[in-house]
Short mmCIF file of C-alpha atoms in Angstrom, two decimals:
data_model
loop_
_atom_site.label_atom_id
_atom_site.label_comp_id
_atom_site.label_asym_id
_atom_site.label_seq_id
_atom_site.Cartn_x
_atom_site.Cartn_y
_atom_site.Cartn_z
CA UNK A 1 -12.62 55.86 -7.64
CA UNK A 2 -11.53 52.67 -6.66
CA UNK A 3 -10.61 52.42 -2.83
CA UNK A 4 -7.39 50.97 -2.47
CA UNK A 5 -8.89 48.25 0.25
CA UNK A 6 -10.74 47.17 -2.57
CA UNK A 7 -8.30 47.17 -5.18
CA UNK A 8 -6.33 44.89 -2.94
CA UNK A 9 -9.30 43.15 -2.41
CA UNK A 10 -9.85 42.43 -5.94
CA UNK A 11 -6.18 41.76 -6.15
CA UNK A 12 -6.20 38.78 -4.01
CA UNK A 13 -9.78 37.46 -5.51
CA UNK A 14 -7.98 37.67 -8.80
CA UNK A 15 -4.68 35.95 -7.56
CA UNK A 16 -7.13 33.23 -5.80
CA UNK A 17 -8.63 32.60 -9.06
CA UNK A 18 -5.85 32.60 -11.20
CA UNK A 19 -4.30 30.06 -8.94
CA UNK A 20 -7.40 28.09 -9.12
CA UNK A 21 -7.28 28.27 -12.77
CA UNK A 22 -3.74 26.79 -12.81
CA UNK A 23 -4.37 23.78 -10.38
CA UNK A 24 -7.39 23.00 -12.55
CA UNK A 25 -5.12 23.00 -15.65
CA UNK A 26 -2.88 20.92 -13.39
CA UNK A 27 -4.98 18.35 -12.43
CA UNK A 28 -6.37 17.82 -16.19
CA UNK A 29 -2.71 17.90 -17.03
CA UNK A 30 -1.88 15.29 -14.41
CA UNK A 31 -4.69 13.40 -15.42
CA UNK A 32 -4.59 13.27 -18.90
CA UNK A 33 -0.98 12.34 -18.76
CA UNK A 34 -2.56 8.87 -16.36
CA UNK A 35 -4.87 7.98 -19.38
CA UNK A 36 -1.89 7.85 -21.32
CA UNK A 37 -0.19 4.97 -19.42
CA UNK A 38 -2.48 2.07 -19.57
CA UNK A 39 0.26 -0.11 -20.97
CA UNK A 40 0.93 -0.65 -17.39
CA UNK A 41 -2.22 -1.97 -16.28
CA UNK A 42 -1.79 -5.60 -15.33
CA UNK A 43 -2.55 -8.07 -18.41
CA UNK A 44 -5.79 -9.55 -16.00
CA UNK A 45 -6.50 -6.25 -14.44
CA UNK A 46 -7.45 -5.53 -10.78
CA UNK A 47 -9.81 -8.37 -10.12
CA UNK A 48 -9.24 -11.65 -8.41
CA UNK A 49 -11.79 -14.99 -7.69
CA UNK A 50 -10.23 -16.81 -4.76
CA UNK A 51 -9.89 -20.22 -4.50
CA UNK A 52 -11.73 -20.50 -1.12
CA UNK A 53 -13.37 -17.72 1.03
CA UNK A 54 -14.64 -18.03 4.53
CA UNK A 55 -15.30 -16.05 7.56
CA UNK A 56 -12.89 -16.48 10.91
CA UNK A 57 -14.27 -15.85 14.13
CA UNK A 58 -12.07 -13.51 16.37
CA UNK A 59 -11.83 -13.58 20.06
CA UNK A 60 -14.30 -10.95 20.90
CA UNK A 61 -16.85 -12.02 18.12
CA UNK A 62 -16.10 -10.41 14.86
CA UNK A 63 -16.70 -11.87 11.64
CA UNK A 64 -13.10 -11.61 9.71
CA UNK A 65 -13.28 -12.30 6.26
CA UNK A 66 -10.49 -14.07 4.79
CA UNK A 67 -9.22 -15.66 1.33
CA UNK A 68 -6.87 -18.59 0.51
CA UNK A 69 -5.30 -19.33 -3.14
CA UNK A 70 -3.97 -22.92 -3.72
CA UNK A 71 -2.10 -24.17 -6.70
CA UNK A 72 -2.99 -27.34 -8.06
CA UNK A 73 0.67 -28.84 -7.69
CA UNK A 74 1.16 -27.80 -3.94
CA UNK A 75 4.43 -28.84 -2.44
CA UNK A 76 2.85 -29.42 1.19
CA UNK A 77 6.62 -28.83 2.33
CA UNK A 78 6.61 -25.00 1.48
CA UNK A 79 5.36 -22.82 3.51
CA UNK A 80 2.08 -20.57 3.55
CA UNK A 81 2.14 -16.85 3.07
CA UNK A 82 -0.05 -15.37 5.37
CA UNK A 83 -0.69 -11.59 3.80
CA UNK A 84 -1.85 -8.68 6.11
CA UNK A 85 -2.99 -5.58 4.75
CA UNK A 86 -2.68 -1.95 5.61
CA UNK A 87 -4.49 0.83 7.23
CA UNK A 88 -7.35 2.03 5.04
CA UNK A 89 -7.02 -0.72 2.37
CA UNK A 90 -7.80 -4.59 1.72
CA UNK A 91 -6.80 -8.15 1.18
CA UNK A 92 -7.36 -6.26 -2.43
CA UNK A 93 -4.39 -4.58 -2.54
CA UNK A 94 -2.46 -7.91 -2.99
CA UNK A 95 -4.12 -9.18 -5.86
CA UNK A 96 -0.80 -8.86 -7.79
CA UNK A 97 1.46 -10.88 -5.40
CA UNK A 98 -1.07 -13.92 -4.46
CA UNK A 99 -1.16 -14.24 -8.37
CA UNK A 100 2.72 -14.19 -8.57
CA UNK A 101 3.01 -16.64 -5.40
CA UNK A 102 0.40 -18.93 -6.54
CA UNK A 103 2.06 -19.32 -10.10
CA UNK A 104 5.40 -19.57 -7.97
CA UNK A 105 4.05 -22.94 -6.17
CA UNK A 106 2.85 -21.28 -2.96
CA UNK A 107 -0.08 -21.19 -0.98
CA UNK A 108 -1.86 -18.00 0.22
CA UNK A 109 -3.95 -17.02 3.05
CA UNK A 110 -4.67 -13.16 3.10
CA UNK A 111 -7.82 -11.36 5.47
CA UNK A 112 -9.49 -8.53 5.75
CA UNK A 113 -8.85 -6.45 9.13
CA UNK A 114 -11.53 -5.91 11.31
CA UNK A 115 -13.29 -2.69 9.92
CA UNK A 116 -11.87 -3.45 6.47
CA UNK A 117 -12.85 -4.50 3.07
CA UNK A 118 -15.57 -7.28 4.03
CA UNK A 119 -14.88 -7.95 7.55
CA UNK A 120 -16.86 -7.05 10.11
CA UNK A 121 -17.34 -3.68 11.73
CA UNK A 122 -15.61 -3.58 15.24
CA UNK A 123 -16.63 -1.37 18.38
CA UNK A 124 -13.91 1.42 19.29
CA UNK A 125 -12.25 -0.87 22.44
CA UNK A 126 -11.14 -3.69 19.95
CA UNK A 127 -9.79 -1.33 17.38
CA UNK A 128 -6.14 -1.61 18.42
CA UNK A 129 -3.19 -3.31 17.02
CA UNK A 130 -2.99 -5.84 20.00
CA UNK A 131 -5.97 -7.20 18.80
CA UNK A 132 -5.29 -7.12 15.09
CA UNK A 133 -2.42 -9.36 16.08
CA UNK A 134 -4.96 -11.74 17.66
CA UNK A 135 -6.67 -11.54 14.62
CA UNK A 136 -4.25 -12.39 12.84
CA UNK A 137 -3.40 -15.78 15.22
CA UNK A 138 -7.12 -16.57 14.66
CA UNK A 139 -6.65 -16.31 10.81
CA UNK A 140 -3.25 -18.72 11.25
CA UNK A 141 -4.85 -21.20 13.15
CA UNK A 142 -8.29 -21.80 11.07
CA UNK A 143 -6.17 -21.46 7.91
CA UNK A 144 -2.44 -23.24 8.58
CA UNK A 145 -2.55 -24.47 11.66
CA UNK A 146 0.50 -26.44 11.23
CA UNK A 147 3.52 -26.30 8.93
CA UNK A 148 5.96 -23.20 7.85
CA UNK A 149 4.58 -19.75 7.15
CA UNK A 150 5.84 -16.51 5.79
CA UNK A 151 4.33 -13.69 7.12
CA UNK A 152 4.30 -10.15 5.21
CA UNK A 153 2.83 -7.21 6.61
CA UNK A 154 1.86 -3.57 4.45
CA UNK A 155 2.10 -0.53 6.93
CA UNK A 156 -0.31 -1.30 9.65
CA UNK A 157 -0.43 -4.54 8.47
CA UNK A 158 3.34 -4.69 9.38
CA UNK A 159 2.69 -3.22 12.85
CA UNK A 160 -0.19 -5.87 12.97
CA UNK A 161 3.13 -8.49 12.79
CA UNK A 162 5.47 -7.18 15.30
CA UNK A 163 2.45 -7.00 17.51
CA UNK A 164 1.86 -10.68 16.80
CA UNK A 165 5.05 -11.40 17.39
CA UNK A 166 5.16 -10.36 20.57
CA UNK A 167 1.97 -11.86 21.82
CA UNK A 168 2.39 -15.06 20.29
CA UNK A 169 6.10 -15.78 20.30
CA UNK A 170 5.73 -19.23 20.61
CA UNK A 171 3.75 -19.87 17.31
CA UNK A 172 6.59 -17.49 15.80
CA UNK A 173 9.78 -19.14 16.80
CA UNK A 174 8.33 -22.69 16.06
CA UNK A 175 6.33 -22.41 12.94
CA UNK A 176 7.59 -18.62 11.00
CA UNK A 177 10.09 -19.09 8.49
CA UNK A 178 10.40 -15.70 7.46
CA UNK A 179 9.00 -12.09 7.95
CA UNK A 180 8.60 -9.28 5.56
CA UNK A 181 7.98 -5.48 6.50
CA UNK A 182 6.40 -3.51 3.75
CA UNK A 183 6.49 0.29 4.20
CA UNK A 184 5.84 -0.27 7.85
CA UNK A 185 6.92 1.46 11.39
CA UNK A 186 8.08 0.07 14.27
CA UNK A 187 6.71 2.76 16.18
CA UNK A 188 3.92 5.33 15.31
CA UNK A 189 5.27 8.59 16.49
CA UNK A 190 4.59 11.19 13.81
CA UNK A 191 2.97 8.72 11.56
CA UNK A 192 -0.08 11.49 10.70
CA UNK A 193 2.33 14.07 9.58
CA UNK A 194 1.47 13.25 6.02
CA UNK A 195 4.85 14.06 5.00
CA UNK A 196 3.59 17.86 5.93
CA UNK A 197 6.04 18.55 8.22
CA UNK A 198 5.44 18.25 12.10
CA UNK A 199 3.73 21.20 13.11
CA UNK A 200 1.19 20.87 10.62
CA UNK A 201 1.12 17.34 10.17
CA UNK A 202 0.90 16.68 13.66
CA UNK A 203 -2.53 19.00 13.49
CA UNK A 204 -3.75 17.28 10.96
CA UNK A 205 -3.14 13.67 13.02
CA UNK A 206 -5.04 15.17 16.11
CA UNK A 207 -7.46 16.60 14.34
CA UNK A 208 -8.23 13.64 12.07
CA UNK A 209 -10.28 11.63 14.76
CA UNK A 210 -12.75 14.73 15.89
CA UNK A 211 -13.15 15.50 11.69
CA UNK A 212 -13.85 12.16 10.55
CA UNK A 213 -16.36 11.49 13.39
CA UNK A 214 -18.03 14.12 12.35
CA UNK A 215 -18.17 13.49 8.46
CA UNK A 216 -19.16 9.94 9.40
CA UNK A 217 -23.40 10.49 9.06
CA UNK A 218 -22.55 11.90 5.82
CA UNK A 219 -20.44 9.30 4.10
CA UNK A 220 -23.28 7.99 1.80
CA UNK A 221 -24.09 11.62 0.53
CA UNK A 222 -20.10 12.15 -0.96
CA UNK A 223 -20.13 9.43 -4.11
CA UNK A 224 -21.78 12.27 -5.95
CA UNK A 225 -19.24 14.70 -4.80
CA UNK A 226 -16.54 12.49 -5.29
CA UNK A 227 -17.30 12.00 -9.04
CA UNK A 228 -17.69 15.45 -9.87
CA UNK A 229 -13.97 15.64 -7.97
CA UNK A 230 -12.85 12.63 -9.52
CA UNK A 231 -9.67 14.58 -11.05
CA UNK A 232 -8.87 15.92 -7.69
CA UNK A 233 -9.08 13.09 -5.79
CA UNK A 234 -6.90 11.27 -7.86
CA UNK A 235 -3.69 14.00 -7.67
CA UNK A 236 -4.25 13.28 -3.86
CA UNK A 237 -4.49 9.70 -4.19
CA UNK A 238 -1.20 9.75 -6.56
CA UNK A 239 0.29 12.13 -4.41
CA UNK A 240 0.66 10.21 -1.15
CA UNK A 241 0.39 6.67 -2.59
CA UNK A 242 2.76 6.92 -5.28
CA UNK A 243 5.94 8.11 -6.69
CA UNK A 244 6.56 7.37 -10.22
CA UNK A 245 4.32 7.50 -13.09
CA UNK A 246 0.92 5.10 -12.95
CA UNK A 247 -2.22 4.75 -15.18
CA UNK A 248 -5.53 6.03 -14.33
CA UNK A 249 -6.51 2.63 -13.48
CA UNK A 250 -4.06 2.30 -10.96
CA UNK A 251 -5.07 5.54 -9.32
CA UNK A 252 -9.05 4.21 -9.82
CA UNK A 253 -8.17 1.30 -7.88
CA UNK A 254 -5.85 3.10 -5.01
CA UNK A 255 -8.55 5.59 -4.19
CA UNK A 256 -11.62 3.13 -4.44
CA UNK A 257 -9.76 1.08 -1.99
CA UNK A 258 -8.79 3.78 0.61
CA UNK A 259 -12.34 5.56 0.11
CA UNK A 260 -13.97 2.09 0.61
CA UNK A 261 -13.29 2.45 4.24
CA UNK A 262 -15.74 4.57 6.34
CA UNK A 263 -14.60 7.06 8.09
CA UNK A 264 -15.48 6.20 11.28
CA UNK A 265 -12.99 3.45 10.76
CA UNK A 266 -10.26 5.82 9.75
CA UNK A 267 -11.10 7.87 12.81
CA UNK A 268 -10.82 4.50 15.06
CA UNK A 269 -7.56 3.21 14.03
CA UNK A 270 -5.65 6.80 14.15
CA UNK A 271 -4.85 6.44 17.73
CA UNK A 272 -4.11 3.09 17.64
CA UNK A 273 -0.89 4.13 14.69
CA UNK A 274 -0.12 6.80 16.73
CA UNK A 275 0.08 4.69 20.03
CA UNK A 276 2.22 1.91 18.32
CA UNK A 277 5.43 0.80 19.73
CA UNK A 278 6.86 -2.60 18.85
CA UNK A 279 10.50 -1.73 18.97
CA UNK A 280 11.87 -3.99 21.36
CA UNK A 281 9.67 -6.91 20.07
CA UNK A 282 11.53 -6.89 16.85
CA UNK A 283 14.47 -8.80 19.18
CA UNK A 284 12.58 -11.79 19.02
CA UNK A 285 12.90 -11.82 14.76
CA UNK A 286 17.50 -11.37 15.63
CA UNK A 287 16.87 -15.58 13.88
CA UNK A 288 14.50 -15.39 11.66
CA UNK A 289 15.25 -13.84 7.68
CA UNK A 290 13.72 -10.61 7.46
CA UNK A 291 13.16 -8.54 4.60
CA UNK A 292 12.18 -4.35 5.28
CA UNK A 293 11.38 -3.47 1.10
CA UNK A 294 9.50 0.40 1.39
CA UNK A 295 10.16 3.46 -0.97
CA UNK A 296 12.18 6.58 -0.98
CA UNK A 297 9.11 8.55 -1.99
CA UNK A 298 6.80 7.13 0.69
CA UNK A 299 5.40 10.02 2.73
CA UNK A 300 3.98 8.24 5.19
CA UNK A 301 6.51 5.89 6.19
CA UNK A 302 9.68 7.07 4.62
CA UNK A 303 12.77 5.15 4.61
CA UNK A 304 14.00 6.35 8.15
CA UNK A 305 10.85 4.46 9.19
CA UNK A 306 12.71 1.38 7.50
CA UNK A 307 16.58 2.81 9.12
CA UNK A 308 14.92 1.92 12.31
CA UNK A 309 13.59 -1.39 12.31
CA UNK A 310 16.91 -2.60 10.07
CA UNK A 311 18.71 -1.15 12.83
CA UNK A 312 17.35 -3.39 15.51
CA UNK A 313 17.48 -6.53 13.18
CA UNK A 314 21.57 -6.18 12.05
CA UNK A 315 20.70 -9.69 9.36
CA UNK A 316 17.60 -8.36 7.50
CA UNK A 317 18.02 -7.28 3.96
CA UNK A 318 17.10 -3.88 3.78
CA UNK A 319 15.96 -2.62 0.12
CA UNK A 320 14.55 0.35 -0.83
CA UNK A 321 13.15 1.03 -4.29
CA UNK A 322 13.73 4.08 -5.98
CA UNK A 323 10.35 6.19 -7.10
CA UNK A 324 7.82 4.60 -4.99
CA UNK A 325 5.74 5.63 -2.73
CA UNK A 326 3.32 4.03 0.38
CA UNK A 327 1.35 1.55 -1.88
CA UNK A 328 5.34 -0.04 -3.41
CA UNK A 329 3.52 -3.33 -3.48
CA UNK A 330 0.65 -1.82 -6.42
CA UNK A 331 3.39 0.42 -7.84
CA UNK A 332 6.08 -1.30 -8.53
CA UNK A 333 4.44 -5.09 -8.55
CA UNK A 334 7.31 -7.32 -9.65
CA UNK A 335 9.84 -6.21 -7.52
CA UNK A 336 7.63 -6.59 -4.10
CA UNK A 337 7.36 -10.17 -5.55
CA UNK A 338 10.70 -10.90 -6.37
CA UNK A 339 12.09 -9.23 -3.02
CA UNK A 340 9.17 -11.41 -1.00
CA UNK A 341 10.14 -14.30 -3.55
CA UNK A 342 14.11 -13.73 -2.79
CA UNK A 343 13.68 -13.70 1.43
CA UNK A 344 11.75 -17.30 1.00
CA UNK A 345 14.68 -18.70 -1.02
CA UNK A 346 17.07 -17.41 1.50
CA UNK A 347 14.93 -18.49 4.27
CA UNK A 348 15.03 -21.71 3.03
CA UNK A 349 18.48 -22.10 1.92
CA UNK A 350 19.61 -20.84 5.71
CA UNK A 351 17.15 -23.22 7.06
CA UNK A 352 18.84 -26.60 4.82
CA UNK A 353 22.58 -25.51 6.21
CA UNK A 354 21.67 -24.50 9.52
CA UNK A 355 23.37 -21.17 8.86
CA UNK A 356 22.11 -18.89 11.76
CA UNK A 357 20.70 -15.49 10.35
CA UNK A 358 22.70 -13.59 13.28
CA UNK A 359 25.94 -14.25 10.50
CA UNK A 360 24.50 -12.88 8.32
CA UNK A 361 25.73 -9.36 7.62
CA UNK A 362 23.42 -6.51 7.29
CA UNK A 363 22.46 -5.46 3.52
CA UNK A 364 21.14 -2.40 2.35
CA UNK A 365 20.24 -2.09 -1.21
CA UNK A 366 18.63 0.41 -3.74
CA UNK A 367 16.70 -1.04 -6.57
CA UNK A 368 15.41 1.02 -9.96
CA UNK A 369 12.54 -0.94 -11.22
CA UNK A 370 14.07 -0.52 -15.07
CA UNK A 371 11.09 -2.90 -16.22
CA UNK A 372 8.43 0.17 -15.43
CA UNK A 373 10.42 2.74 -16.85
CA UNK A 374 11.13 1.27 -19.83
CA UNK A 375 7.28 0.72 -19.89
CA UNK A 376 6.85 4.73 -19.07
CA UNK A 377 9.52 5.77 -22.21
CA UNK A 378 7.12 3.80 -24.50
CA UNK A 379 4.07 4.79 -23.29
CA UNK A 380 4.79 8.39 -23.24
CA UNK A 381 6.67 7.93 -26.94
CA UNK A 382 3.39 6.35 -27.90
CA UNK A 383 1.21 9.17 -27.37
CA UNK A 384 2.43 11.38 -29.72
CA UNK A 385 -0.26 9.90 -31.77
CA UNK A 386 0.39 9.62 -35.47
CA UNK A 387 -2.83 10.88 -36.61
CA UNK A 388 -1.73 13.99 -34.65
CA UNK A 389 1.93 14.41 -36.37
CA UNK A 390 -0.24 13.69 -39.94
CA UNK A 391 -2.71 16.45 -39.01
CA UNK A 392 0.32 18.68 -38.07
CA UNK A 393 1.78 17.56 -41.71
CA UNK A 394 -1.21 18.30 -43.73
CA UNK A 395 -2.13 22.20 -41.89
CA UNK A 396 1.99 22.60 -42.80
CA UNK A 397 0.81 21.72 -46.65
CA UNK A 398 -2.15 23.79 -46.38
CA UNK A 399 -0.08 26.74 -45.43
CA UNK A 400 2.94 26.25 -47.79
CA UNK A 401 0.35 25.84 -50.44
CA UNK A 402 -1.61 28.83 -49.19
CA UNK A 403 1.35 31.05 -49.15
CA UNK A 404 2.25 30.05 -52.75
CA UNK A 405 -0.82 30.59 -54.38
CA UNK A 406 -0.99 34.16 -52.46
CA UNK A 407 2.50 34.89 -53.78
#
């Protein structure tokens, strides 16, 4: 006989495994359903040649690497976009708006953080968000030293911008035209929840530093691992950088870009998120246009995040896309661009009639990126293969036939 501490026992192995089974079949599901959407990929794909690279000395003596994109008919009048990426990702992760602002006449300069993509490795003291911002001065002044410039900032990349602001106001309120936030924080409080709820997120945000140090060593040793659990990676990927439907490339790309960065990096920059606090700089932007553009599905900096910093800068034009997550700007492409696009115009426009942005009433808008979902209808209406529906046709023969003859 069967004790029942067993019987439960084999219960809950059974329930484990059952529920194993059915985030397996979830994950295929979830993937197959990725494969099916490559009619989103972008026509010239992921990769990017720059015009120019070069490597930017910072203040304490890292290497920063850093790319500019000119168009053959520059208008030396308009100003540069200077690009700053976010927290575990690239200059990479713009490839599909310094393609849209080149086309659009514009000049780019975007860099690689310290730590980052192909910049240099810094030591723990100079991993901080103070010095990110002189990066980023040390980036301006060996790239654009003179003339406008736009600046736009992705999640730390944003908080890399209000730090600048503050440290460098001068260079801001001669030279800055205009200022974009991109699912970004003026303050870092909670930031490693994970959209898990404070009690465990805020576990997981202490926690991550000790972890990740410790994984470190063993970085190399997970590329096998992480193809074998390529399928679940990418649900996690999807899950916290995205909100609507993407293609498997898009999800390839996301996670190769996050994964990219070594851990001990991760583990170096969590205190500095959690430490930030730029709330009172933003008064120094109350003149300057200012567009805050972030998602209503972003977990990690979720539209409250956005609430905040609009409410502390009553003339920026608030818009928040509907079904996006953290990475908006890879997600939902053509709107980042036209919204970046859009706050240049104004910028401009303002600039020409001497209209002071502190007239400007505050505007909050939702946008539905109709493009992409009219993309999504066809993709998944295009899947129902026709070889399929013909199969389907011919077993239906085969049986009506079948039946007759037996009859």
């Amino acid at each position: 006989m069967v004790s029942v501490g067993k019987a439960v026992g084999f219960g809950a192995a059974a329930a484990a495994a059952a529920g194993a089974a059915a985030a397996g079949v979830a994950v295929d599901r979830a993937s197959a359903a990725r494969r099916r959407l490559g009619a989103l990929d972008p026509a010239d794909g992921f990769a990017h040649t720059a015009d120019l690279e070069l490597k930017v000395i910072a203040t304490d003596g890292v290497n920063l690497h850093v790319e500019v994109d000119t168009p053959d008919d520059l208008d030396p009048a308009l100003p540069t976009i200077v690009m700053s990426h976010g927290y575990c990702l690239s200059l990479r992760g713009w490839v599909l708006q310094r393609r849209a602002f080149v086309q659009a006449g514009y000049r780019v300069v975007l860099w690689d953080q310290r730590s980052h993509g192909e910049s240099e490795i810094s030591d723990l003291e100079h991993c901080t968000i103070e010095q990110l911002a002189n990066d980023l001065r040390a980036v301006i002044d060996a790239t654009c030293p003179d003339g406008p410039i736009v600046l736009v900032g992705h999640s730390m990349g944003g908080m890399t911008t209000m730090a600048f602001t503050r440290l460098h106001a001068e260079l801001v309120r001669e030279r800055v035209l205009a200022v974009a936030f991109v699912s970004t924080a003026a303050g870092g409080e909670g930031l490693t929840d994970l959209g898990l709820g404070p009690l465990v997120g805020r576990a997981i945000g202490q926690a991550g530093p000790h972890v990740l140090s410790r994984l470190a060593p063993h970085q190399k040793w997970l590329a096998p691992v992480r193809r074998i659990g390529r399928n679940v990676e990418d649900l996690l990927v999807d899950r916290f950088s995205f909100d609507s439907p993407v293609s498997e490339a898009t999800v390839r790309f996301a996670a190769d870009l996050i994964l990219a960065t070594p851990f001990e990096v991760m583990a170096a920059f969590l205190p500095a998120l959690r430490s930030h606090d730029e709330h009172e700089t933003l008064a120094a932007l109350l003149d300057k246009q200012v567009l805050v553009i972030n998602g209503t599905g972003d977990l990690l900096t979720p539209p409250r995040r956005s609430d905040e910093i609009v409410e502390l800068l009553p003339g920026a034009e608030h818009v928040v896309v509907e079904d996006s997550g953290h990475l908006i700007m890879i997600e939902h492409p053509e709107v980042v661009t036209a919204q970046i696009l859009a706050l240049i115009d104004r910028a401009e426009a303002a600039a020409a009639a001497g209209v002071a942005t502190s007239d400007k009433p505050r505007v909050r808008r939702k946008v539905i990126d109709i493009a992409k979902g009219r993309l999504v209808r066809r993709a998944k209406a295009s899947s129902k293969s026709p070889a399929k529906t013909t199969q389907k046709s011919k077993s239906k023969s085969a049986s009506t036939s079948t039946s007759k003859a037996s009859s």
